[in-house]
Every structure is written in C-alpha cells, then in structure tokens.
C-alpha atoms as a printed R data frame, in Angstrom:
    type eleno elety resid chain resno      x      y       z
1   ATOM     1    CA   UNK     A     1 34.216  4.353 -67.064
2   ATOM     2    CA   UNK     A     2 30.979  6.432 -67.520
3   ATOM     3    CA   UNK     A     3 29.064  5.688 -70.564
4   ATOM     4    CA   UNK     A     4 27.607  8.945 -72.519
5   ATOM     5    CA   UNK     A     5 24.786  8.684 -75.074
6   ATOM     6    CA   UNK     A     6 23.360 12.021 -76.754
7   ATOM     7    CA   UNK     A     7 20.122 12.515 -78.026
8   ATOM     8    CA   UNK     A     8 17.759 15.332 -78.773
9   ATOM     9    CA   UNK     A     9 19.062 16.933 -82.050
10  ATOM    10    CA   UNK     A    10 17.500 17.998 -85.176
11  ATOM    11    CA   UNK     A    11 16.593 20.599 -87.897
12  ATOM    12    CA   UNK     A    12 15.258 23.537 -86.978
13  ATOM    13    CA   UNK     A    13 14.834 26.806 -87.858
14  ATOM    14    CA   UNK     A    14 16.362 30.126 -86.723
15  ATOM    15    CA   UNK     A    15 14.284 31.259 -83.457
16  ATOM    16    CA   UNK     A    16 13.851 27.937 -82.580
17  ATOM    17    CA   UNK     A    17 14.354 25.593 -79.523
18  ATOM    18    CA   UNK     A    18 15.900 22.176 -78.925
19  ATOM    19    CA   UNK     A    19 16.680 20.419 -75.424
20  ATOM    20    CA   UNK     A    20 19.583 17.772 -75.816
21  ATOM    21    CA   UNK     A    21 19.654 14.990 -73.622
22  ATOM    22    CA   UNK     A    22 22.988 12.682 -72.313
23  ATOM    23    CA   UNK     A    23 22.089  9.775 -70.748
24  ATOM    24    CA   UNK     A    24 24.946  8.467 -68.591
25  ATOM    25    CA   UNK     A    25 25.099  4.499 -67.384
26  ATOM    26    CA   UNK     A    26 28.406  3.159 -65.333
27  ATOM    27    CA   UNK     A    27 29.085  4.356 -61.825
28  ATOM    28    CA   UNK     A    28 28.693  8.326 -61.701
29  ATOM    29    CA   UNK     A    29 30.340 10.046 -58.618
30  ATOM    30    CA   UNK     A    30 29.971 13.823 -56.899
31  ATOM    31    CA   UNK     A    31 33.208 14.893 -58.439
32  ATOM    32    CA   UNK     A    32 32.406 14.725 -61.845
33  ATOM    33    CA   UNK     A    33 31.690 17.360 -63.883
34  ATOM    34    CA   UNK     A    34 29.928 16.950 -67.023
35  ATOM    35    CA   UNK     A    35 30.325 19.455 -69.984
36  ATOM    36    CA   UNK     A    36 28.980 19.917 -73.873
37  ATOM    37    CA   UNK     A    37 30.875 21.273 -76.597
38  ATOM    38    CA   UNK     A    38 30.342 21.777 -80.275
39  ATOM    39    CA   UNK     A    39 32.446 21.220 -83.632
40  ATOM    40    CA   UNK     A    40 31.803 22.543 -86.890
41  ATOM    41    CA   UNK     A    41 32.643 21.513 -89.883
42  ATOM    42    CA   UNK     A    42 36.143 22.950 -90.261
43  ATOM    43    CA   UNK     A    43 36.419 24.093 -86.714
44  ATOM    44    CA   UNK     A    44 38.532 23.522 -83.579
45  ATOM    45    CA   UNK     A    45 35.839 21.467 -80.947
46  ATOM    46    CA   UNK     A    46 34.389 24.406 -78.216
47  ATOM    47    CA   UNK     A    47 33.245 24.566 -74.895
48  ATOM    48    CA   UNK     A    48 29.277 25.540 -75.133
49  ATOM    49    CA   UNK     A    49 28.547 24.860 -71.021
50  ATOM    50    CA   UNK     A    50 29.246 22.374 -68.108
51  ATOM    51    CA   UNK     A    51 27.485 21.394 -64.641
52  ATOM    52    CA   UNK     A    52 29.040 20.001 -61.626
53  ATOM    53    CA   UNK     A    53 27.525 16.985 -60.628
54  ATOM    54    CA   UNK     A    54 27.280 17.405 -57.251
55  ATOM    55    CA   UNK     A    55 26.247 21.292 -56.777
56  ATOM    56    CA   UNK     A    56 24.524 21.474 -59.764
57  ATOM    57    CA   UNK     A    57 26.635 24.720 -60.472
58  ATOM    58    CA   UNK     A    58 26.677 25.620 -64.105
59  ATOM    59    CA   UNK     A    59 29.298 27.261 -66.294
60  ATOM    60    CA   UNK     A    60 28.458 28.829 -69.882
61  ATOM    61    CA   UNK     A    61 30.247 29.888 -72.777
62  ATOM    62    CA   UNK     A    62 30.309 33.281 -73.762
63  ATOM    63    CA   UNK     A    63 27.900 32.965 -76.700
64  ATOM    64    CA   UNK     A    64 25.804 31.383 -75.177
65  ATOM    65    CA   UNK     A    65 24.114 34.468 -73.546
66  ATOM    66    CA   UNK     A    66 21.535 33.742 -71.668
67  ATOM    67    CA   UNK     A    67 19.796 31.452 -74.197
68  ATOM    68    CA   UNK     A    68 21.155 27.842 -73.732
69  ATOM    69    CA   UNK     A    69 20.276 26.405 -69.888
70  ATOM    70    CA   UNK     A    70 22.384 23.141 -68.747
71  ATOM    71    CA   UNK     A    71 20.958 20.968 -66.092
72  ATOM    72    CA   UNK     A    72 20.950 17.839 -64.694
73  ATOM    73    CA   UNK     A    73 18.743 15.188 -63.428
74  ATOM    74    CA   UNK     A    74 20.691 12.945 -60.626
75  ATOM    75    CA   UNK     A    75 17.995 10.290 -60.379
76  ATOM    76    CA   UNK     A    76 17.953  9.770 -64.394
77  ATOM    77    CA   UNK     A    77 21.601 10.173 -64.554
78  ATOM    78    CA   UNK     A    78 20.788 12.618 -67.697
79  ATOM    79    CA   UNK     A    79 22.286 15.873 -67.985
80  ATOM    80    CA   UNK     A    80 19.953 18.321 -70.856
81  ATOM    81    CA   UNK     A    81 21.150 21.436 -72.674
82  ATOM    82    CA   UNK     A    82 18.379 23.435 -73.484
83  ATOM    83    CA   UNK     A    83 18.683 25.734 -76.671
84  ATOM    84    CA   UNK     A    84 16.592 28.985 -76.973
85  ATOM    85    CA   UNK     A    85 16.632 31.599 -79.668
86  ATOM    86    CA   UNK     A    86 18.619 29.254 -82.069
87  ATOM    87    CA   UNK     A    87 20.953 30.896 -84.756
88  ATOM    88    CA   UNK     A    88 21.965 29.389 -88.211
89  ATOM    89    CA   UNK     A    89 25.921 29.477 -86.165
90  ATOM    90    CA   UNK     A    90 24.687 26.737 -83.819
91  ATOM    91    CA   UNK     A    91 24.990 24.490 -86.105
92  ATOM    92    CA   UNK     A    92 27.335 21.501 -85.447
93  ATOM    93    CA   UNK     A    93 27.401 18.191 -83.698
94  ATOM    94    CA   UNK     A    94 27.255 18.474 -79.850
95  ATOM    95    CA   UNK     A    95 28.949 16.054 -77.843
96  ATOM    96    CA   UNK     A    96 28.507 15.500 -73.941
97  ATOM    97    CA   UNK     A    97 31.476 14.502 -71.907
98  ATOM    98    CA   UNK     A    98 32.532 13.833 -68.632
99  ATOM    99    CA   UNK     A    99 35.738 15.015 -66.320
100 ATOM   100    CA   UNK     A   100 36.425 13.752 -62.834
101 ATOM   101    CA   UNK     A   101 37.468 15.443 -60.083
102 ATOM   102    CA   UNK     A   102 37.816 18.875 -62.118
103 ATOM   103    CA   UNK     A   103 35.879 21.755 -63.154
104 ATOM   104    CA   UNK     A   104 37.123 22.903 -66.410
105 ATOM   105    CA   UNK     A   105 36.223 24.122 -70.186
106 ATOM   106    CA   UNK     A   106 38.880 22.420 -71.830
107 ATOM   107    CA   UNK     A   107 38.190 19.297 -74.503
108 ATOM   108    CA   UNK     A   108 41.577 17.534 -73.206
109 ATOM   109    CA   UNK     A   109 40.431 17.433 -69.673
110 ATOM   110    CA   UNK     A   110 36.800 15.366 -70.060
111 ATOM   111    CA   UNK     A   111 37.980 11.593 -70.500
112 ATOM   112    CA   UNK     A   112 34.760 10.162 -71.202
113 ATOM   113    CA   UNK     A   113 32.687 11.514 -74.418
114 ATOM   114    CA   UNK     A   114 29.827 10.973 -76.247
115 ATOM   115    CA   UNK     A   115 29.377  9.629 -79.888
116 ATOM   116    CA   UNK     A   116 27.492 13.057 -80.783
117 ATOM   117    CA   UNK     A   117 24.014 14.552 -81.860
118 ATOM   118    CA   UNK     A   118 23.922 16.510 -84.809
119 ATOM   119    CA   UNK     A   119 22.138 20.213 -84.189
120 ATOM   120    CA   UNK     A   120 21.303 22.052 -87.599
121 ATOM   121    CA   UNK     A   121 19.713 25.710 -87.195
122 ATOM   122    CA   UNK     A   122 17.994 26.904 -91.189
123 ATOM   123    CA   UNK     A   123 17.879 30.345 -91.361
C-alpha cells in the first residue's frame, strides 16, 4: 500500500501562488495514477487534476484553467500541484491520492489517500 503525505499549504492572498507537495513511500508502480482533489467546508470532495505515473500525462479540472500545473518527480517519488492566480474559492483542504491500474477523476476509484493540507486563499 502506497503511503501519501501532503505538504505545501498555507494562507495566502488572492493572486497568489502555492506549490503542494505529496510525498509517496511504499512500492510505487507505472500503472498508478495519482490525483488531487479538494473539499470545502460543506461540499461534496472534487477532482482538481491527476498525472499518470508512468507517461507523466496530466488531466485537469475544468476550473482549473490554465492556472494550477500537476507534475511529478519519479526519483523523489513526489507528485506537486502548483497553484497560480489563486481565488478566495480555492479554499479547502487538498488531499493527494493514488489509483492503480486506472486513469480516472472519481474519489471512489483512488484507494490510497492522503491525510490533507489545508489551502486558504484571503481576498
């Protein structure tokens, strides 16, 4: 089982940037894919981007728009989410998770997840 541990979040204000790291120890394979969402207070958990492990191939989230960038680095194990041109309806804890063997946006297929970093955008 892949181990997931978030870092990276903070305060900040409207405009700004973050980069949110996931640091991943066990075994990692080709086929995984690894993703991060968001939840709100109040609100359903959503799919904010993902990467295939292998390919590096990314997949965004509609509002994301150009200003978040997912990558990964495959000799640190760490996959980042970098956050541009932050708005005040960012804000929410991010978790990283993993899925194996599947390329998806969908909380119920990652098995492995994160504990979460807390992101809070002022305005």
């Amino acid at each position: 089982q892949v181990q997931l541990v978030e870092s990276g979040g903070g305060l900040v204000q409207a405009g700004g940037s973050l980069r949110l790291s996931c640091a991943t120890s066990g075994r990692t394979f080709s086929s995984y894919t690894m993703g991060w969402f968001r939840q709100a207070p109040g609100k359903e958990r959503e799919f904010v981007a993902a990467i295939t492990w292998s390919s590096g191939n990314p997949y965004y989230a509609g509002f994301v728009k150009g200003r978040f960038t997912i990558s990964r680095d495959n000799a640190k194990n760490t996959v980042y989410l970098q956050m541009n041109s932050l708005k005040p309806e960012d804000t929410a804890v991010y978790h990283c998770a993993c899925a194996v063997g599947i390329v998806s946006s969908r909380p119920a297929d990652f098995g492995s997840w994160g504990q979460g970093t807390q992101v809070t955008v002022s305005s």
